Amino acid sequence: MVHESAPEWVTIALVVVKTLTVVAGGAVTYFAYRASRRTRSRSLGFLAAGFALVTLGSALAGFAFEILDVWLGLGVLVEGLFVLAGFSLIAYSLLVE
């Protein structure tokens, strides 16, 4: 199966959306980290780490595909692994005290 390249506007939109996702995820991570330090809460620390992994995964997928020229499927797999690890930490943060 052969896949065609996306039109240029789709590529630009994807870069913009990924950039905004990283900025928003970074802000959420920062505020969760600050709250964990202020309250000395382990659960908020795990929450911050989970959001950091989800954000990092989003950034790595685009970076790997656009800059390192890896297969799209591999970039999506890397993103999925980071998102899985991040959501696992977020879920765990809801269980610890």
CSV table of N, CA, C and O in Angstrom, one decimal, residues 4 13 17 26 42 47 55 58 63 70 83 85 94 97:
chain,number,residue,atom,x,y,z
A,4,GLU,N,0.2,8.6,0.0
A,4,GLU,CA,0.5,9.9,-0.6
A,4,GLU,C,1.0,10.9,0.4
A,4,GLU,O,0.6,10.8,1.6
A,13,ALA,N,-0.5,22.8,9.4
A,13,ALA,CA,-1.5,22.7,10.5
A,13,ALA,C,-1.0,21.7,11.6
A,13,ALA,O,-1.2,22.0,12.8
A,17,VAL,N,-0.5,22.6,15.5
A,17,VAL,CA,-1.2,21.9,16.5
A,17,VAL,C,-0.3,21.1,17.5
A,17,VAL,O,-0.5,21.2,18.7
A,26,GLY,N,3.1,21.5,28.5
A,26,GLY,CA,4.2,22.0,29.3
A,26,GLY,C,3.7,22.9,30.4
A,26,GLY,O,4.1,22.8,31.6
A,42,ARG,N,3.0,13.7,47.0
A,42,ARG,CA,3.6,12.7,46.1
A,42,ARG,C,2.6,12.5,44.9
A,42,ARG,O,3.1,12.3,43.8
A,47,LEU,N,1.4,13.0,39.1
A,47,LEU,CA,0.5,13.6,38.1
A,47,LEU,C,1.4,14.5,37.1
A,47,LEU,O,1.2,14.4,35.9
A,55,THR,N,3.2,14.8,27.2
A,55,THR,CA,3.7,16.0,26.4
A,55,THR,C,5.0,15.6,25.6
A,55,THR,O,5.1,15.9,24.4
A,58,SER,N,4.2,13.5,22.6
A,58,SER,CA,3.6,14.3,21.5
A,58,SER,C,4.7,15.0,20.8
A,58,SER,O,4.7,15.0,19.5
A,63,PHE,N,8.8,15.3,16.1
A,63,PHE,CA,10.3,15.5,15.9
A,63,PHE,C,10.9,14.4,15.2
A,63,PHE,O,11.7,14.6,14.2
A,70,VAL,N,12.1,9.4,10.4
A,70,VAL,CA,11.8,8.0,10.6
A,70,VAL,C,10.4,7.7,10.0
A,70,VAL,O,9.7,8.6,9.7
A,83,VAL,N,2.5,8.1,25.7
A,83,VAL,CA,1.2,8.4,26.2
A,83,VAL,C,0.7,7.3,27.1
A,83,VAL,O,0.1,7.6,28.2
A,85,ALA,N,2.6,5.3,29.0
A,85,ALA,CA,3.3,5.5,30.3
A,85,ALA,C,2.8,6.7,31.1
A,85,ALA,O,2.6,6.6,32.3
A,94,LEU,N,-3.7,9.1,41.1
A,94,LEU,CA,-5.0,9.1,41.7
A,94,LEU,C,-5.2,8.1,42.8
A,94,LEU,O,-6.1,8.2,43.6
A,97,GLU,N,-1.4,8.4,48.1
A,97,GLU,CA,-1.8,9.5,49.0
A,97,GLU,C,-0.7,10.5,49.2
A,97,GLU,O,0.4,10.2,49.1
